[in-house]
Short mmCIF file of C-alpha atoms and ligand atoms in Angstrom, two decimals:
data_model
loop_
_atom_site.label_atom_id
_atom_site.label_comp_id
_atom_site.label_asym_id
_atom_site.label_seq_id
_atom_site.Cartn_x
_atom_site.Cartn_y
_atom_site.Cartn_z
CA UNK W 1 -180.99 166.10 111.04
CA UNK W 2 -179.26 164.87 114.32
CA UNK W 3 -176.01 162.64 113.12
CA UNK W 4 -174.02 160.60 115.86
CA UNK W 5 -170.51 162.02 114.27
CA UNK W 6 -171.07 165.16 112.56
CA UNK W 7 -172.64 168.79 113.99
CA UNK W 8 -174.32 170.39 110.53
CA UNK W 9 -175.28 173.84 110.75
CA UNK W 10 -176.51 175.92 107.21
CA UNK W 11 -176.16 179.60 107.36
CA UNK W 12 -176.57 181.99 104.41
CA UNK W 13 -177.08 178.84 102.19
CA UNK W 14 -173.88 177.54 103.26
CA UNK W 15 -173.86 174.33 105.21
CA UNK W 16 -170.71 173.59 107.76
CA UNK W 17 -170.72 169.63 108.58
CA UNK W 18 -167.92 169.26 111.26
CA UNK W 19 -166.60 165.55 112.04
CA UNK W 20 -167.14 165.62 115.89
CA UNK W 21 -164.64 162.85 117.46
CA UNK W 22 -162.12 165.03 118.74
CA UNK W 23 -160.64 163.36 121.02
CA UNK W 24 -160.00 160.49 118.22
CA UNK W 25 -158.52 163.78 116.02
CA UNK W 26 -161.54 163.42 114.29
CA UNK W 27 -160.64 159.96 112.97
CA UNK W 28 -163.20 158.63 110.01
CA UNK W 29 -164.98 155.04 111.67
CA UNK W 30 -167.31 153.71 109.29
CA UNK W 31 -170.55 155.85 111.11
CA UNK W 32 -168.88 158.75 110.14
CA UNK W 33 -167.86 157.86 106.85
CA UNK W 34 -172.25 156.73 106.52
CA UNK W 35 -173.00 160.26 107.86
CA UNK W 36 -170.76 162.31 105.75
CA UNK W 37 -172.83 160.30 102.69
CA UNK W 38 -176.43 161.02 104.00
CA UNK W 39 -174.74 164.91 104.74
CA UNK W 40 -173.77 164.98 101.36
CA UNK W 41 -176.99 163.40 99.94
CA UNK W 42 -179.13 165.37 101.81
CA UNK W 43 -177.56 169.01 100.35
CA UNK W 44 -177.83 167.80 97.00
CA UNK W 45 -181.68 167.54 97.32
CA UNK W 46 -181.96 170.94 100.08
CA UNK W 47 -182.25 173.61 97.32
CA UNK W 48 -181.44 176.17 100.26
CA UNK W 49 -178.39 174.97 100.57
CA UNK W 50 -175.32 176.82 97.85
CA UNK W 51 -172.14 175.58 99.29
CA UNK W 52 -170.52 173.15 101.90
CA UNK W 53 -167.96 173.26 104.28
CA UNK W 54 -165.97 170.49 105.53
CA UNK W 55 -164.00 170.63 108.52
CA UNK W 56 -163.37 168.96 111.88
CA UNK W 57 -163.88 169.89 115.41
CA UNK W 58 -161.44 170.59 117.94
CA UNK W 59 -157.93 172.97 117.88
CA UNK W 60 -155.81 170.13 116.45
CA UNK W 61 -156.81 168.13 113.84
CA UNK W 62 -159.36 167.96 110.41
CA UNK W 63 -158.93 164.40 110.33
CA UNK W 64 -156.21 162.02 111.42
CA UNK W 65 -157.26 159.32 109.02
CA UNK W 66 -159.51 156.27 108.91
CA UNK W 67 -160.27 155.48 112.09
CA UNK W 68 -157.40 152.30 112.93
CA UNK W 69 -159.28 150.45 115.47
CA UNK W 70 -161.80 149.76 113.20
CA UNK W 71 -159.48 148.27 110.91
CA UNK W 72 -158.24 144.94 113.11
CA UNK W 73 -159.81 141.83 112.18
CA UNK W 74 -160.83 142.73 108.83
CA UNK W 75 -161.34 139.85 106.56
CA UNK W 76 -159.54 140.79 103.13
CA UNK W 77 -163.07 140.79 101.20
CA UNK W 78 -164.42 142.72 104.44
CA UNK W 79 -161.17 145.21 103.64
CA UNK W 80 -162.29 145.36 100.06
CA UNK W 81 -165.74 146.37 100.98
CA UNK W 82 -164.41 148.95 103.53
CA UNK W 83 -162.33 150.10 100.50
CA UNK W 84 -165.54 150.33 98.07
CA UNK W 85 -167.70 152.49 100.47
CA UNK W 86 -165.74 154.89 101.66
CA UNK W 87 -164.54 155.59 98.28
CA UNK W 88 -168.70 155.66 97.15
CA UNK W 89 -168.97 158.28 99.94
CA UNK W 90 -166.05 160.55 98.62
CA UNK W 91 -167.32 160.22 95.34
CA UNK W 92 -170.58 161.93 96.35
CA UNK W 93 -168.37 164.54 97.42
CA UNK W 94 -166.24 165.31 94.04
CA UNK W 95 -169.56 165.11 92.33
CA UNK W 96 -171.39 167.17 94.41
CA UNK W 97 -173.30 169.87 92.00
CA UNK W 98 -173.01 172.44 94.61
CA UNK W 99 -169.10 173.66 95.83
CA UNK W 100 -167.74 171.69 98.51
CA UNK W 101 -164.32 172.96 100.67
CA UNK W 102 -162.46 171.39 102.84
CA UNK W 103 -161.51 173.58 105.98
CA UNK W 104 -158.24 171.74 107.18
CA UNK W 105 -158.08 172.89 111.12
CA UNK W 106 -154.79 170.58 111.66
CA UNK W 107 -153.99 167.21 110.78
CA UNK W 108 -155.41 165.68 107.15
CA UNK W 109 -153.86 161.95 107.62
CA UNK W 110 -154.40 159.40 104.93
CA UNK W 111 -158.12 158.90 104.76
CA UNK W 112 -158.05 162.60 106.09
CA UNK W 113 -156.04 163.69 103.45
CA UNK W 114 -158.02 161.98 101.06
CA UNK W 115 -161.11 163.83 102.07
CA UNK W 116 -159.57 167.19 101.55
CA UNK W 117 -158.75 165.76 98.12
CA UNK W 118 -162.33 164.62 97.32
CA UNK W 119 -163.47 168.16 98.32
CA UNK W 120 -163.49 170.89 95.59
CA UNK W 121 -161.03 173.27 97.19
CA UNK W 122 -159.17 173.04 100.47
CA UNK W 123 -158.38 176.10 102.72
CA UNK W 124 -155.60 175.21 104.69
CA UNK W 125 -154.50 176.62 108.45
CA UNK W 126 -151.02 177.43 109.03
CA UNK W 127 -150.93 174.54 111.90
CA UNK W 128 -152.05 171.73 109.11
CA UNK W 129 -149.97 168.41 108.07
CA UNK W 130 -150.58 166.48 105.32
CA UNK W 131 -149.53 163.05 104.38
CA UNK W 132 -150.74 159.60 103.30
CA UNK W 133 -148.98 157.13 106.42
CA UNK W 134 -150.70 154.19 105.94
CA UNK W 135 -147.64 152.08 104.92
CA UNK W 136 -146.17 152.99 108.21
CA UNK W 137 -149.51 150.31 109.07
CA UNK W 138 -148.65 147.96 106.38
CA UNK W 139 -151.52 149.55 104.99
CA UNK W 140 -151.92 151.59 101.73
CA UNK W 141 -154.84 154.28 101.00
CA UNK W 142 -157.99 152.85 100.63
CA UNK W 143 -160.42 156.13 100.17
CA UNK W 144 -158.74 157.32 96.64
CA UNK W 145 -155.29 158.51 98.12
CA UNK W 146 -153.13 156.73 95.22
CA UNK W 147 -155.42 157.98 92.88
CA UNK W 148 -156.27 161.95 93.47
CA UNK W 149 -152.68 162.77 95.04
CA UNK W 150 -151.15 162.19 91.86
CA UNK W 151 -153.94 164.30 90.05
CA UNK W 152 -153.21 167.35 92.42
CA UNK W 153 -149.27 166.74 92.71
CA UNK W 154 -148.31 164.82 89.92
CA UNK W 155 -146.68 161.60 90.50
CA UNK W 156 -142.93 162.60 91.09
CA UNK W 157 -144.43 163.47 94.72
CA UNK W 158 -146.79 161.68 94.82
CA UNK W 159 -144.70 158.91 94.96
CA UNK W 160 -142.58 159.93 97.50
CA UNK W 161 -145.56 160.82 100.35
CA UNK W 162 -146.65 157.25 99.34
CA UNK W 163 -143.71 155.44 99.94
CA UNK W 164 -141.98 157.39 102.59
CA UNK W 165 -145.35 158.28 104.94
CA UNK W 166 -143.80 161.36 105.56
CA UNK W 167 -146.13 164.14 106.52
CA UNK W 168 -145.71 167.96 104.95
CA UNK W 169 -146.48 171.23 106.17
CA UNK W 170 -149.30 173.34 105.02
CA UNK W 171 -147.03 175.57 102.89
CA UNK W 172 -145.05 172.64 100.98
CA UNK W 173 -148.68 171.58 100.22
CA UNK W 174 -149.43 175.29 99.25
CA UNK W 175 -146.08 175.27 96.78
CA UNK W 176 -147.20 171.29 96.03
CA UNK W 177 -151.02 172.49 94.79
CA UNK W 178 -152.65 170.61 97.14
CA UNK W 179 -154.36 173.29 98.59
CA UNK W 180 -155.70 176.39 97.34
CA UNK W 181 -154.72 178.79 100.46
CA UNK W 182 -153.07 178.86 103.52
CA UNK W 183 -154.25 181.37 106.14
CA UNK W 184 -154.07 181.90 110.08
CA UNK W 185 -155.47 178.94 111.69
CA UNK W 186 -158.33 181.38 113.04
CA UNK W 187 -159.02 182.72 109.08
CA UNK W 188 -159.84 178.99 107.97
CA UNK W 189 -163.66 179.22 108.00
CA UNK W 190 -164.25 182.85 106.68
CA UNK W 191 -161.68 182.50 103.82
CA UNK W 192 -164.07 178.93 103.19
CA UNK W 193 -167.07 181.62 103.29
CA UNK W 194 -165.37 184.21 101.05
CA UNK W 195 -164.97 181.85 98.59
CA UNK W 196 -168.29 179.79 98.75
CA UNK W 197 -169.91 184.01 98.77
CA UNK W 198 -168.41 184.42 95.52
CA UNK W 199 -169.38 180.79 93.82
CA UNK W 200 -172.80 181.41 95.51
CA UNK W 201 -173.10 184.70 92.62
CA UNK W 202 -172.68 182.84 90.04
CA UNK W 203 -175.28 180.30 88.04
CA UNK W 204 -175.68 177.05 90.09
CA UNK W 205 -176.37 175.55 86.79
CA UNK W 206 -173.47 176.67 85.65
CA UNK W 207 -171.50 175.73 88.51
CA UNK W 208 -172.97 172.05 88.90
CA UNK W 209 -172.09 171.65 84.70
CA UNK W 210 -168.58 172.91 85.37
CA UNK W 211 -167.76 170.45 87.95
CA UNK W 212 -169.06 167.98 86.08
CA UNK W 213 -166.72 168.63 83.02
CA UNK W 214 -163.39 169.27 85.42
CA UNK W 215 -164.46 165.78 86.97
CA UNK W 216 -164.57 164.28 83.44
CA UNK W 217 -161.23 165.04 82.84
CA UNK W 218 -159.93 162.43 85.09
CA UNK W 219 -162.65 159.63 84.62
CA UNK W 220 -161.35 156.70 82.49
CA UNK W 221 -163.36 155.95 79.20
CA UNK W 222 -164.70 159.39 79.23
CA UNK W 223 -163.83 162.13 76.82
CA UNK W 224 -163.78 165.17 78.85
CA UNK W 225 -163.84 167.10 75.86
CA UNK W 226 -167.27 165.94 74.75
CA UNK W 227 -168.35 166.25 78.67
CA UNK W 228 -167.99 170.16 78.25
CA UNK W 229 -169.78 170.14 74.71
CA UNK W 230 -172.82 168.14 76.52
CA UNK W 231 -172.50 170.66 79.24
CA UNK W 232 -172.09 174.09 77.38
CA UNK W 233 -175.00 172.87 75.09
CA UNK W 234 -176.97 172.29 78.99
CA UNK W 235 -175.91 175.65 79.51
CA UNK W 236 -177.98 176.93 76.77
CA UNK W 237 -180.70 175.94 77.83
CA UNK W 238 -181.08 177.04 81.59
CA UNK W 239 -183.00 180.38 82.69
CA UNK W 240 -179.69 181.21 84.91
CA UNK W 241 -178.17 181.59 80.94
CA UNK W 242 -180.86 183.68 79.54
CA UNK W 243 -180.80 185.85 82.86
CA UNK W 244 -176.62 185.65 82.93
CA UNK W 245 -176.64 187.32 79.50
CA UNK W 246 -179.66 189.64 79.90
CA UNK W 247 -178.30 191.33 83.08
CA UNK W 248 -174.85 191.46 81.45
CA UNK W 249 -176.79 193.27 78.20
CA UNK W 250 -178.95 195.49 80.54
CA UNK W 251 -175.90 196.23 83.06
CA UNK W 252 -177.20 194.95 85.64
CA UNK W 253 -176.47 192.20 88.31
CA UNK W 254 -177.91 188.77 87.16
CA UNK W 255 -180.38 187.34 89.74
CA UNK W 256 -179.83 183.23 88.95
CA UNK W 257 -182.53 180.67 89.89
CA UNK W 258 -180.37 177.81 89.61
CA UNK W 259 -182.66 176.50 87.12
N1 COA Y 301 -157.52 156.13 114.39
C1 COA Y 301 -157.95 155.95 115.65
N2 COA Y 301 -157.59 156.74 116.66
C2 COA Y 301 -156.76 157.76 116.40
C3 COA Y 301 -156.26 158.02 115.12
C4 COA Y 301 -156.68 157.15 114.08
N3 COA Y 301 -156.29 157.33 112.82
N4 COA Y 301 -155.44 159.09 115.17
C5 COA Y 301 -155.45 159.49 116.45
N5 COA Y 301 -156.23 158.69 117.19
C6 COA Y 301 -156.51 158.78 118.63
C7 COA Y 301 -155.34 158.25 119.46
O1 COA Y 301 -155.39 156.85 119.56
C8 COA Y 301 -155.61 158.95 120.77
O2 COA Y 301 -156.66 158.29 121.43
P1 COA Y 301 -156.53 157.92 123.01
O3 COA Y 301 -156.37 159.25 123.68
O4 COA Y 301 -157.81 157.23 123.32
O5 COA Y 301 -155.30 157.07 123.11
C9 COA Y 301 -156.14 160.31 120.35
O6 COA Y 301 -156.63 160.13 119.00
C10 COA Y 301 -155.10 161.40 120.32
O7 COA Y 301 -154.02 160.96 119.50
P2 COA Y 301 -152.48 161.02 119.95
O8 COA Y 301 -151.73 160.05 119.12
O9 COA Y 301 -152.38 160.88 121.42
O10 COA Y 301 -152.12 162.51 119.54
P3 COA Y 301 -150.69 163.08 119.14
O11 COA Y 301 -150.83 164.56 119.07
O12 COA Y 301 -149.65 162.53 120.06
O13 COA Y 301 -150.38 162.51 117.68
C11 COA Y 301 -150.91 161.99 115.38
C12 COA Y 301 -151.15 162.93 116.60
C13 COA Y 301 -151.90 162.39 114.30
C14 COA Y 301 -149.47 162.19 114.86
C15 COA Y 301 -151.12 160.50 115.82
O14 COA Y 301 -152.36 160.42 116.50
C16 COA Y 301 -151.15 159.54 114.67
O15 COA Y 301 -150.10 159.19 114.14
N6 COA Y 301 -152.36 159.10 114.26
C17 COA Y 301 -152.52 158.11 113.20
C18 COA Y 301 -152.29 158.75 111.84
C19 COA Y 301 -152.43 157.68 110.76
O16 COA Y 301 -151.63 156.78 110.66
N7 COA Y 301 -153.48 157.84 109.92
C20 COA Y 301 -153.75 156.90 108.88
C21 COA Y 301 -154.69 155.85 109.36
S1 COA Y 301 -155.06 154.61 108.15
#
């Protein structure tokens, strides 16, 4: 599929959507917020497909945030609406049932940031900033920030990127547990591959269930706990179980069918 704002290339399984505005840092408008959805929709229902990489194009920047021309002239109900779909598109992304990483290639900005954050893991390159500046626009997140931030860094810090706007280096996000790794800038995409290999070995059964019950822990008037019972019992009843087991019985490698 040919998208205005995104190249998409799938290789071994693993498709690689990169936000293509570089000389805008990659900046989210609303198109490219649309695309990333119909990206994300479309893998869900590609069986080919066993992982996803997220990442933007150009030497500086993942992405610098929502895109701020955009934002002039917004009614408040118009803001609100702005608010709801881009936060239905990064949705999609957290409860993607196949792996989803962020490859952060430079600056991740407020709603830039907050895509890293929707994504499952995030691979970080040396050269990478993180922050949520929107106050700095009389502006606070709109795509999740106030909400996932404090899930990954606890609110103590939180807090303090919130308020201040300050931005932080890939390392203090590294310490922080906002992102899983930190490699050489020119690493970023084959660590993303390493890791999406390894997920690709397992069950995609298994994988899809266990996303489902680590998302569970943080939706409100939802007992995780009884997420992971539903799930396990799921579990049971997949071929990718009987063949997980089998193999392990027979000492061999387990061949999954994702079904
Ligand atoms: N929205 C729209 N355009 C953006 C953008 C954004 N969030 N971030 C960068 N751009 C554009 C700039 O306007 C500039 O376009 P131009 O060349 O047509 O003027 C281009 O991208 C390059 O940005 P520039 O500011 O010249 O690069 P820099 O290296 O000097 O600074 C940043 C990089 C990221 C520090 C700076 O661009 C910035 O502060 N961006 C906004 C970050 C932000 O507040 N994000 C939250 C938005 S809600």
């Amino acid at each position: 599929m040919i998208f205005e704002n995104l190249l998409t290339i799938i290789e071994n399984g693993i498709l690689t959507i990169t936000i293509n505005r570089p000389d805008k840092l990659n900046a989210l408008n609303k198109k490219t917020v649309e695309e990333i959805g119909l990206a994300i929709r479309n893998a869900e229902n590609n069986r080919d497909i066993k992982g996803i990489i997220i990442t933007g194009a150009g030497e500086k920047s993942f992405v610098a945030g929502a895109d701020i021309s955009e934002l002039f002239g917004l009614s408040i109900e118009e803001g609100k609406n702005y608010a709801k779909a881009g936060q239905l598109v990064f949705e999609s992304i957290e409860r993607s049932s196949k792996p989803v990483i962020a490859a952060i290639n430079g600056f991740a900005l407020g709603a830039g940031c907050e895509l890293a954050m929707a994504c499952h893991l995030r691979v970080a390159g040396e050269n990478a900033k993180f922050g949520q500046p929107e106050v700095s626009l009389g502006l606070i997140s709109a795509y999740g920030g106030t909400q996932r931030l404090i899930q990954y860094i606890g609110k103590t810090k939180a807090t303090e990127l919130h308020l201040t706007g300050d931005l932080i280096s890939a390392e203090e996000a590294l310490k922080l547990g906002l992102v899983n790794y930190v490699v050489p800038k020119e690493k970023i995409i084959s660590k993303c591959v390493e890791l999406l290999e390894k997920i690709k070995s397992k069950s995609p059964t298994a994988i899809s269930s266990v996303i489902n019950s680590l998302n569970s822990h943080f939706e409100k008037d939802v007992d995780g706990f009884n997420t992971e019972i539903e799930e396990f019992g799921k579990c049971l009843g997949t071929e990718d179980f009987k063949e997980g087991t089998s193999a392990f019985i027979e000492k061999r490698k387990a061949v999954f069918v994702g079904k």
